[in-house]
Short mmCIF file of C-alpha atoms and ligand atoms in Angstrom, two decimals:
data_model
loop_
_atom_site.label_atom_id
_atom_site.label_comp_id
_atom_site.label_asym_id
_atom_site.label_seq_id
_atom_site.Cartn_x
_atom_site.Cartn_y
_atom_site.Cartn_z
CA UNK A 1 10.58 16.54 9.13
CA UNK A 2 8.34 14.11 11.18
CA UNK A 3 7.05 10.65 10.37
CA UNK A 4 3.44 12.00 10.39
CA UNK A 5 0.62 9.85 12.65
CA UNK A 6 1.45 5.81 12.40
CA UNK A 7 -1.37 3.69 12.18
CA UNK A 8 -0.18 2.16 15.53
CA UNK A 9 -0.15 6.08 16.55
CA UNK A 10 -3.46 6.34 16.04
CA UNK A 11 -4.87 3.09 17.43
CA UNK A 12 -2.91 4.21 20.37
CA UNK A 13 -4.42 6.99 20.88
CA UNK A 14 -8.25 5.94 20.18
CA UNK A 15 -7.54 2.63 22.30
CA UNK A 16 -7.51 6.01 25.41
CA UNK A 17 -11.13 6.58 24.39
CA UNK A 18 -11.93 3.26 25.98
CA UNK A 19 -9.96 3.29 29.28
CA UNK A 20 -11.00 0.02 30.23
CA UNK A 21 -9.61 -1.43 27.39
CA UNK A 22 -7.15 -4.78 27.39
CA UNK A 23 -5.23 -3.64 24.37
CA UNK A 24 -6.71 -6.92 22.23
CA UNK A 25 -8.15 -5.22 19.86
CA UNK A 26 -5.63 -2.66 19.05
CA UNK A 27 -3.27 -5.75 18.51
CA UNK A 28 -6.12 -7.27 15.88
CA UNK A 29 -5.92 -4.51 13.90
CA UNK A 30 -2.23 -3.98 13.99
CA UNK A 31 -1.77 -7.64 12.84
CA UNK A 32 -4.50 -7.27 10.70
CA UNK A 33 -2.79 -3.88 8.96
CA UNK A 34 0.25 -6.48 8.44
CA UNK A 35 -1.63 -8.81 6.39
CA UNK A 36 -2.65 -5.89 4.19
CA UNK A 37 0.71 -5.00 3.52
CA UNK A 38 1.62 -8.13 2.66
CA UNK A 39 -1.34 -8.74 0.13
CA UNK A 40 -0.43 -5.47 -1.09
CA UNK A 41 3.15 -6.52 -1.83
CA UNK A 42 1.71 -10.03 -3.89
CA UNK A 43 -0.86 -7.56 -5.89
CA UNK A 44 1.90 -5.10 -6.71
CA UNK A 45 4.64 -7.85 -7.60
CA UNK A 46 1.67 -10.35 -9.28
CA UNK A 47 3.34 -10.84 -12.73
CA UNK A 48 6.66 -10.92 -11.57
CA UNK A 49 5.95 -13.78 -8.96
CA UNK A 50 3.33 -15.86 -11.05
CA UNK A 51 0.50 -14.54 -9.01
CA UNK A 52 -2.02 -13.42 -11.85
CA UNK A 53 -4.46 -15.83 -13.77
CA UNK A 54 -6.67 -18.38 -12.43
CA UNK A 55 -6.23 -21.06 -9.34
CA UNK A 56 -9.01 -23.12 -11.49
CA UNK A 57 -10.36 -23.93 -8.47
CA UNK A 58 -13.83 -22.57 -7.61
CA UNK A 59 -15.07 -21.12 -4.12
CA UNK A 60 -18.49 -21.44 -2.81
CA UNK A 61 -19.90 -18.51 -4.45
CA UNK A 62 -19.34 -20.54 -7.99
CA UNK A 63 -16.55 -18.38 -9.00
CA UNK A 64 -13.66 -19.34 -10.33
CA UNK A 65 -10.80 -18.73 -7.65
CA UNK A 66 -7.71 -16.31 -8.73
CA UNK A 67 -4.65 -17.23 -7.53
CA UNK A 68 -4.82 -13.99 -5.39
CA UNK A 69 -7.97 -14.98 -3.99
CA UNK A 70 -6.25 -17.73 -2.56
CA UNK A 71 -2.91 -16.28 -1.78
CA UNK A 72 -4.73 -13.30 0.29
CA UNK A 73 -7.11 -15.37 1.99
CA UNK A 74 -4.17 -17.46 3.06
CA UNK A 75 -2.30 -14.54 4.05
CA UNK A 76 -5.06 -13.58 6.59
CA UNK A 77 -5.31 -16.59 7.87
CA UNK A 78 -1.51 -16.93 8.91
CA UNK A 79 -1.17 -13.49 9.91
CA UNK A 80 -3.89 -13.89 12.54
CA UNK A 81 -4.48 -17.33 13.57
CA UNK A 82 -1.65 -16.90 15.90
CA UNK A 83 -2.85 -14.36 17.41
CA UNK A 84 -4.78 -15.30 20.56
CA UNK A 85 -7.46 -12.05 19.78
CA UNK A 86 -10.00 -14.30 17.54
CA UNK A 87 -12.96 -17.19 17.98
CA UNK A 88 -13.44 -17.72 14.76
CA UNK A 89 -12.69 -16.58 10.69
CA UNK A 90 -15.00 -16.49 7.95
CA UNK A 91 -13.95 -15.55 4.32
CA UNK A 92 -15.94 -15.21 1.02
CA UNK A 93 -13.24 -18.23 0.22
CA UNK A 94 -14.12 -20.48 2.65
CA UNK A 95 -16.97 -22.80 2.77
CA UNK A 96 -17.24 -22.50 6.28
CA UNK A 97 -15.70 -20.74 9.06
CA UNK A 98 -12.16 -21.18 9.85
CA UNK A 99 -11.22 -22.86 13.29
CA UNK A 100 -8.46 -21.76 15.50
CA UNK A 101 -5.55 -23.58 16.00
CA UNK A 102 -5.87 -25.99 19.09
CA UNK A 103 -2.67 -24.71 20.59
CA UNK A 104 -4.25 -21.14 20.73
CA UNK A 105 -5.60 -19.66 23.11
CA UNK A 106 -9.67 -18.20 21.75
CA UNK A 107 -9.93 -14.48 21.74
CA UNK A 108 -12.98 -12.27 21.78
CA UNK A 109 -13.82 -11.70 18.43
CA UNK A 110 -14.51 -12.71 15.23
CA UNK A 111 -12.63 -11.69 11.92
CA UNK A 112 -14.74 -11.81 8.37
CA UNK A 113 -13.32 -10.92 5.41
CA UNK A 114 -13.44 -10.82 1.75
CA UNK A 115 -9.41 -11.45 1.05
CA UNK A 116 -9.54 -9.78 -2.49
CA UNK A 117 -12.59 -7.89 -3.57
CA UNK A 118 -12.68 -7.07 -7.17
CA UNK A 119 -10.90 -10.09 -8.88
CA UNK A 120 -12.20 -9.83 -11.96
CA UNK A 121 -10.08 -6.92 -12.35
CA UNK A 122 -6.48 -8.75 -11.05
CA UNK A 123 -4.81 -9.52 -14.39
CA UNK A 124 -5.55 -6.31 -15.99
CA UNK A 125 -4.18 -3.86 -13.66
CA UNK A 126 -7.31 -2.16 -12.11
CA UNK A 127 -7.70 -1.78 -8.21
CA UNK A 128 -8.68 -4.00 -6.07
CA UNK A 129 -8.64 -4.50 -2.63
CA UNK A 130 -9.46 -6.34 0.84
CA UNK A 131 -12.51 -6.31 3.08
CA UNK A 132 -12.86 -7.12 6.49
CA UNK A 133 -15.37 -6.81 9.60
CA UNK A 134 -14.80 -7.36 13.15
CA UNK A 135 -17.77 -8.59 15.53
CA UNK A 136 -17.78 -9.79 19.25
CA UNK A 137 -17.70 -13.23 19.75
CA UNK A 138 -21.17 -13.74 21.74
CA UNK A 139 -19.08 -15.57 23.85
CA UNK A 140 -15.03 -15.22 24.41
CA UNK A 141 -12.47 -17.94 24.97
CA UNK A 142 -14.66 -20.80 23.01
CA UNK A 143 -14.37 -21.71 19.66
CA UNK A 144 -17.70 -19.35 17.51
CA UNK A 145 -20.02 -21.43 16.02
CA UNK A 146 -21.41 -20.34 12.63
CA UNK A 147 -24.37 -18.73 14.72
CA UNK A 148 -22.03 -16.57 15.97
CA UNK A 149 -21.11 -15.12 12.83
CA UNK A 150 -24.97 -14.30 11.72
CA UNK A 151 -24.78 -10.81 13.70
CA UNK A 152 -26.55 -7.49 12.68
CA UNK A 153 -23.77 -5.39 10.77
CA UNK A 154 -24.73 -2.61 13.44
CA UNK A 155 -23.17 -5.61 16.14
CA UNK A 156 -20.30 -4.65 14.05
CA UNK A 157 -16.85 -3.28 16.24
CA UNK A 158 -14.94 -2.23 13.78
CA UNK A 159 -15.06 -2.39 9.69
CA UNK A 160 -12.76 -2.04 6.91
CA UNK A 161 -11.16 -1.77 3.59
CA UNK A 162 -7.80 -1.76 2.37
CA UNK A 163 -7.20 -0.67 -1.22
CA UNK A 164 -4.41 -1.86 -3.16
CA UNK A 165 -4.72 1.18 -5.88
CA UNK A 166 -2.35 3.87 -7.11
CA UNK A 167 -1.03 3.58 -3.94
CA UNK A 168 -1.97 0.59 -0.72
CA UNK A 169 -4.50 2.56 1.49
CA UNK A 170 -6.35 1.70 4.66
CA UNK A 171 -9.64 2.83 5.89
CA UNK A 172 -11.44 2.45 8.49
CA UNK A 173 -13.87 3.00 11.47
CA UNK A 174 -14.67 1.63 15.17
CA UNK A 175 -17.70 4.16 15.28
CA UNK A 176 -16.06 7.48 15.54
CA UNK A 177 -15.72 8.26 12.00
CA UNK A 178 -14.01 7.17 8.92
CA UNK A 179 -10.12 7.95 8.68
CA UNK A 180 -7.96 6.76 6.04
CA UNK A 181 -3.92 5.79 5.51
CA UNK A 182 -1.65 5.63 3.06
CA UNK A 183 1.21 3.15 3.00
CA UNK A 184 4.82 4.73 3.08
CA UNK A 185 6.55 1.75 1.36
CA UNK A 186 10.39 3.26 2.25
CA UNK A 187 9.00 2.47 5.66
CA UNK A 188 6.60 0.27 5.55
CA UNK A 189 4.39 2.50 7.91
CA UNK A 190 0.71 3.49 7.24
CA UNK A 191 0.25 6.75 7.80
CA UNK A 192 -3.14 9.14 8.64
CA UNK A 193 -3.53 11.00 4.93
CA UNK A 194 -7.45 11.39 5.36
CA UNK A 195 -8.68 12.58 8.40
CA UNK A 196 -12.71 11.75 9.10
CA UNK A 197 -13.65 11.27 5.70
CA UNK A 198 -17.29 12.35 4.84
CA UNK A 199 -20.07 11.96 1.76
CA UNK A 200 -21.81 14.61 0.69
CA UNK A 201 -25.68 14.45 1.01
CA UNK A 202 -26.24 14.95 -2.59
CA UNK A 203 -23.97 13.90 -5.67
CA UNK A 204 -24.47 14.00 -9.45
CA UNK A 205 -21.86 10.91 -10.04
CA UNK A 206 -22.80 7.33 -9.83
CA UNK A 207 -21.81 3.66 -9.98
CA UNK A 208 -23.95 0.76 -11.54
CA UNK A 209 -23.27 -2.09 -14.02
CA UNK A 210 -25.48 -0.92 -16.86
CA UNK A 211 -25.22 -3.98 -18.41
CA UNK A 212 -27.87 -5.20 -16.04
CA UNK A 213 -30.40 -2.74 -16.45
CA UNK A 214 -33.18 -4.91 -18.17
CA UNK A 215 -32.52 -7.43 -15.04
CA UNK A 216 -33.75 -4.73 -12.56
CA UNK A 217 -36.83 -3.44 -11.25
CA UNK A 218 -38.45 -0.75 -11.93
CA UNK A 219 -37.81 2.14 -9.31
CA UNK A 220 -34.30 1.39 -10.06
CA UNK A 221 -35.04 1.33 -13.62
CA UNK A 222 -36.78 4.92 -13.33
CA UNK A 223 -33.86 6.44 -10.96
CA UNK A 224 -30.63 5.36 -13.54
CA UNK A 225 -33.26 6.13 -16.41
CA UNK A 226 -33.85 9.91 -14.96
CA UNK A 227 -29.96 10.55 -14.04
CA UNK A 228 -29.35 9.69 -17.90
CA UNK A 229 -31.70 12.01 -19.37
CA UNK A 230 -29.35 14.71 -17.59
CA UNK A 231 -30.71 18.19 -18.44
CA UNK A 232 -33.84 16.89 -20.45
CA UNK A 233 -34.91 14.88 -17.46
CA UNK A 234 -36.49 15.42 -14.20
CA UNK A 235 -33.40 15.82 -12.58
CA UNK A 236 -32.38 18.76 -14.56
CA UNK A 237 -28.72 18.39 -14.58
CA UNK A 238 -26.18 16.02 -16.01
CA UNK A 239 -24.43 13.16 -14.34
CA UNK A 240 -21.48 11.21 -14.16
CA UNK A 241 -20.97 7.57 -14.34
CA UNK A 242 -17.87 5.24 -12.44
CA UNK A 243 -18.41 1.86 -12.89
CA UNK A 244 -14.42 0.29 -11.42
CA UNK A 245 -15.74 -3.41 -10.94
CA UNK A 246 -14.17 -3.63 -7.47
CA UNK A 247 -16.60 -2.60 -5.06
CA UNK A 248 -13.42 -1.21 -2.63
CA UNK A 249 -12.35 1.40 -5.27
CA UNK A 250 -15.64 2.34 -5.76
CA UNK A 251 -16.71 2.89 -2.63
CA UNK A 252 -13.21 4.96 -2.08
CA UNK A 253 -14.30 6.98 -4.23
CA UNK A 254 -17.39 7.90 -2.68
CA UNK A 255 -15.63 8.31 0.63
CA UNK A 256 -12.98 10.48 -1.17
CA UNK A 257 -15.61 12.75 -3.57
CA UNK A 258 -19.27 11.89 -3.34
CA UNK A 259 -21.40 9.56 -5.25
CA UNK A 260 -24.15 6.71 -5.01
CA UNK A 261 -22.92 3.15 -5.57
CA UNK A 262 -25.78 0.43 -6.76
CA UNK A 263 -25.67 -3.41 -7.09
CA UNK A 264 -29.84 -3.61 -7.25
CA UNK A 265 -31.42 -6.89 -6.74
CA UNK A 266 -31.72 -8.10 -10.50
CA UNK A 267 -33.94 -10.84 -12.01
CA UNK A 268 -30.56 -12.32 -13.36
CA UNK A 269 -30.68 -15.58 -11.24
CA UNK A 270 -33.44 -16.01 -8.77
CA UNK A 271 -31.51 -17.73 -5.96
CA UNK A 272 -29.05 -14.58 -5.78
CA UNK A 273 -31.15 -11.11 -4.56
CA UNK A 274 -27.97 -9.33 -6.03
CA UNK A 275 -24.42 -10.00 -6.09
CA UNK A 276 -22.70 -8.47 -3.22
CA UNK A 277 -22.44 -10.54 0.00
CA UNK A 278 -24.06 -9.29 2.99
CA UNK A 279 -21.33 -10.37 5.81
CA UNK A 280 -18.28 -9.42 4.21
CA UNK A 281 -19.30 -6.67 2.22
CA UNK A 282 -22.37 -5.01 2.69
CA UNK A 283 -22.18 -4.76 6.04
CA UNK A 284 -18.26 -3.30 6.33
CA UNK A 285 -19.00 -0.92 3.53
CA UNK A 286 -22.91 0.20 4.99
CA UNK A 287 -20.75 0.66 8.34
CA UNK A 288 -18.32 2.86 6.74
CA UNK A 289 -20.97 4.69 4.73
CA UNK A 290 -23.12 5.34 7.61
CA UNK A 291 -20.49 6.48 9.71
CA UNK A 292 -19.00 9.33 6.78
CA UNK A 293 -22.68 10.31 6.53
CA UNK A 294 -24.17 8.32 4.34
CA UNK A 295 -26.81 5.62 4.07
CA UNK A 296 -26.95 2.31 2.96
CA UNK A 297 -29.68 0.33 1.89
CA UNK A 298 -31.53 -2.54 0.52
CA UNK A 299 -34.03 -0.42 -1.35
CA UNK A 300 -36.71 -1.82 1.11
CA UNK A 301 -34.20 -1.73 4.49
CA UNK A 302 -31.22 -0.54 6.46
CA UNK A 303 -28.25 -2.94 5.49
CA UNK A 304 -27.08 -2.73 8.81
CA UNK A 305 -30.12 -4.01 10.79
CA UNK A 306 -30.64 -7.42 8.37
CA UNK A 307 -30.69 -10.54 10.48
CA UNK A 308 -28.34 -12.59 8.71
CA UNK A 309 -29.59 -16.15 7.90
CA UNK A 310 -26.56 -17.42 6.12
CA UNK A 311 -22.50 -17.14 5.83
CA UNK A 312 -22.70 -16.01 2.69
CA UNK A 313 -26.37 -14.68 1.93
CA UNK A 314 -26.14 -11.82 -0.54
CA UNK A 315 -28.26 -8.84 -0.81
CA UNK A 316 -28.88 -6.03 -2.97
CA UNK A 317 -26.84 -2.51 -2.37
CA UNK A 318 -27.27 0.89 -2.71
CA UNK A 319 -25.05 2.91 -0.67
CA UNK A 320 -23.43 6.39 -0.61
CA UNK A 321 -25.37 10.36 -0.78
CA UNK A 322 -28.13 10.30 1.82
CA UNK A 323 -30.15 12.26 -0.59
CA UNK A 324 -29.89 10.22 -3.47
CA UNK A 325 -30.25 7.00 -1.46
CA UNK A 326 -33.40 7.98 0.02
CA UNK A 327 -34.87 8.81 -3.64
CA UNK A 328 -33.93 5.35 -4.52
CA UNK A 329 -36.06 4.12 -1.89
CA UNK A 330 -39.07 6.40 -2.52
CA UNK A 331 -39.13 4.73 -5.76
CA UNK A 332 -39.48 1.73 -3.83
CA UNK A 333 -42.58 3.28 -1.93
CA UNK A 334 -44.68 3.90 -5.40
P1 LIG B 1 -15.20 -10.27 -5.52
O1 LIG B 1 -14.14 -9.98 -6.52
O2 LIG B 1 -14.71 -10.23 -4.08
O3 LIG B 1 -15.96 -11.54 -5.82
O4 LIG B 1 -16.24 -9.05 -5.57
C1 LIG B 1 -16.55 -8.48 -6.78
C2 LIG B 1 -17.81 -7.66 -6.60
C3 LIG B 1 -17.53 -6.22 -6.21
O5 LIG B 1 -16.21 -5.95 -5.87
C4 LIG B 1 -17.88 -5.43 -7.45
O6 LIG B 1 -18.53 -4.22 -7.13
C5 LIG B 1 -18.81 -6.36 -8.20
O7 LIG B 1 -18.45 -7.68 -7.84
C6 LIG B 1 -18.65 -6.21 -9.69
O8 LIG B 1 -19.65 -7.02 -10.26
P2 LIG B 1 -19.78 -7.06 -11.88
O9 LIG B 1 -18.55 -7.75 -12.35
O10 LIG B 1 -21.05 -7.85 -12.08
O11 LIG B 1 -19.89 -5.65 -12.35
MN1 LIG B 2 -15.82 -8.72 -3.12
MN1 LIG B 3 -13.34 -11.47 -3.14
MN1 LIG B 4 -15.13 -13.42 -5.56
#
């Protein structure tokens, strides 16, 4: 009976890859794997500690902040501020990004994060989950500007997810693949339970929020249309719809069974090209789905290779079976 591979096994062991490396960034993520455990702990205990329900506060998306929203976001913070690896912190709950204590010392590189993706779903027991994303700070030892933040998602180092689900899991890449963990709560250990995780190339199950189908444009319109005429259809064969409401467990799933995950640009509100936001989770998740396989796109463009423009610019997602992802953007071609 052996423990299995640790997380700090593993990070061991691909830090070798890199033999020049200082050992930094292996730190970040341990420290970074803490924080997960702990928001994992708040999400599990919520109703027993007063966690659930609203903050009544709202963030600068123009949501209305859950108390876990705040709680994780905090919890990131404090586990890593300390740390001496980071410039710089941007969250989905933060205005703007978060500066570094004066009494640390500035790292070199930059931690962005969504602290609890999928909050609609806190108070009624469905998944949800953290995202984060780990970039180069253009230049170490100084405190990042927000300039520094507005990187290419294929500048990205490392990305992430943990998911705080029928059990606290932790995926994640640095460009060799996707592996994922599973926390042993008897001793507090994440261990390797899904070695390079891959998508399929084609699929027959997919995610969307069907409510908003009159909100989006037509190839999208024509693609969902087709995979719901099943058998009558073009398609000629029936499909399955997932629709969780926390982008994490639905992207899990595609990294666990196949699958195409879409959050189109809708008509909805003008301003906003779609809902998701590009730093913080677009560009982790397109990273993630790119390296298992899969592709990630705009409908018109990579995600990955978007200039961003702004902290928290959104853009419109669909990620997941090469395949079906490249329909979806022949549609766009008509
Ligand atoms: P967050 O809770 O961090 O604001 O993100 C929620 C996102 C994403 O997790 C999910 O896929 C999507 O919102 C769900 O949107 P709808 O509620 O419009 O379906
Ligand atoms: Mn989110
Ligand atoms: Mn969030
Ligand atoms: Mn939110």
């Amino acid at each position: 009976m052996h423990i299995g591979t640790t997380l700090t096994q593993f990070i061991t062991e691909e830090t070798r890859r890199h033999p020049q490396a200082s050992g930094d960034f292996a730190a970040l993520l341990n420290d970074l794997a803490v924080s997960c455990k702990f928001i994992g702990a708040q999400v599990y205990r919520g109703a027993l500690v007063g966690a659930l329900g609203s903050a009544g506060t709202d963030n600068v998306q123009g949501e209305v902040q859950k108390k876990l929203d705040i709680i994780s976001n905090d919890a990131i913070l404090h586990a890593m501020d300390w740390t001496g690896h980071l410039a710089g912190m941007a969250s989905e709950e933060m205005d703007d990004p978060y500066s570094i204590p004066n009494s640390v010392p500035r790292g070199k590189y930059l931690l962005l994060f969504d602290p609890l993706d999928g909050s609609s779903n806190t108070d009624v027991g469905i998944s949800v989950g953290t995202i984060f994303s780990i970039l180069r700070a253009p230049v170490a030892g100084r405190d990042a500007s927000m300039k520094d933040f507005l990187q290419p998602g294929v500048e990205q180092v490392c990305a992430g997810y943990a998911l705080y689900g029928s059990s606290n899991m932790l995926v994640y890449s640095t460009g060799h693949g996707v592996n994922g963990f599973t926390l042993d709560p008897s001793i507090g250990e994440y261990i390797l339970t899904h070695k390079q995780m891959t998508i399929p190339e084609d699929t027959s199950e997919y995610a969307i929020n069907m409510s908003n189908h009159r909100h989006w444009q037509k190839p999208v319109q024509r693609y969902i249309d087709e995979l719901n005429q099943g058998t009558e259809g073009p398609r000629g064969r029936n499909f399955n719809m997932r629709w969780v409401g926390s982008m994490v467990a639905d992207v899990h799933r595609i990294l666990c069974r196949g699958g195409i995950f879409l959050y189109p640009f809708d008509q909805k509100d003008p301003k906003k090209p779609g809902k998701l936001r590009l730093l913080y989770e677009a560009n982790p998740m397109s990273y993630l789905v790119e390296q298992a396989g899969g592709a990630a796109s705009t409908g018109t463009a990579r995600i990955l290779e978007i200039q961003p423009e702004g902290l928290h610019q959104r853009v419109p997602v669909i990620l997941g079976a090469k395949n079906e992802v490249e329909r979806v953007l022949s549609y766009h071609q008509h």
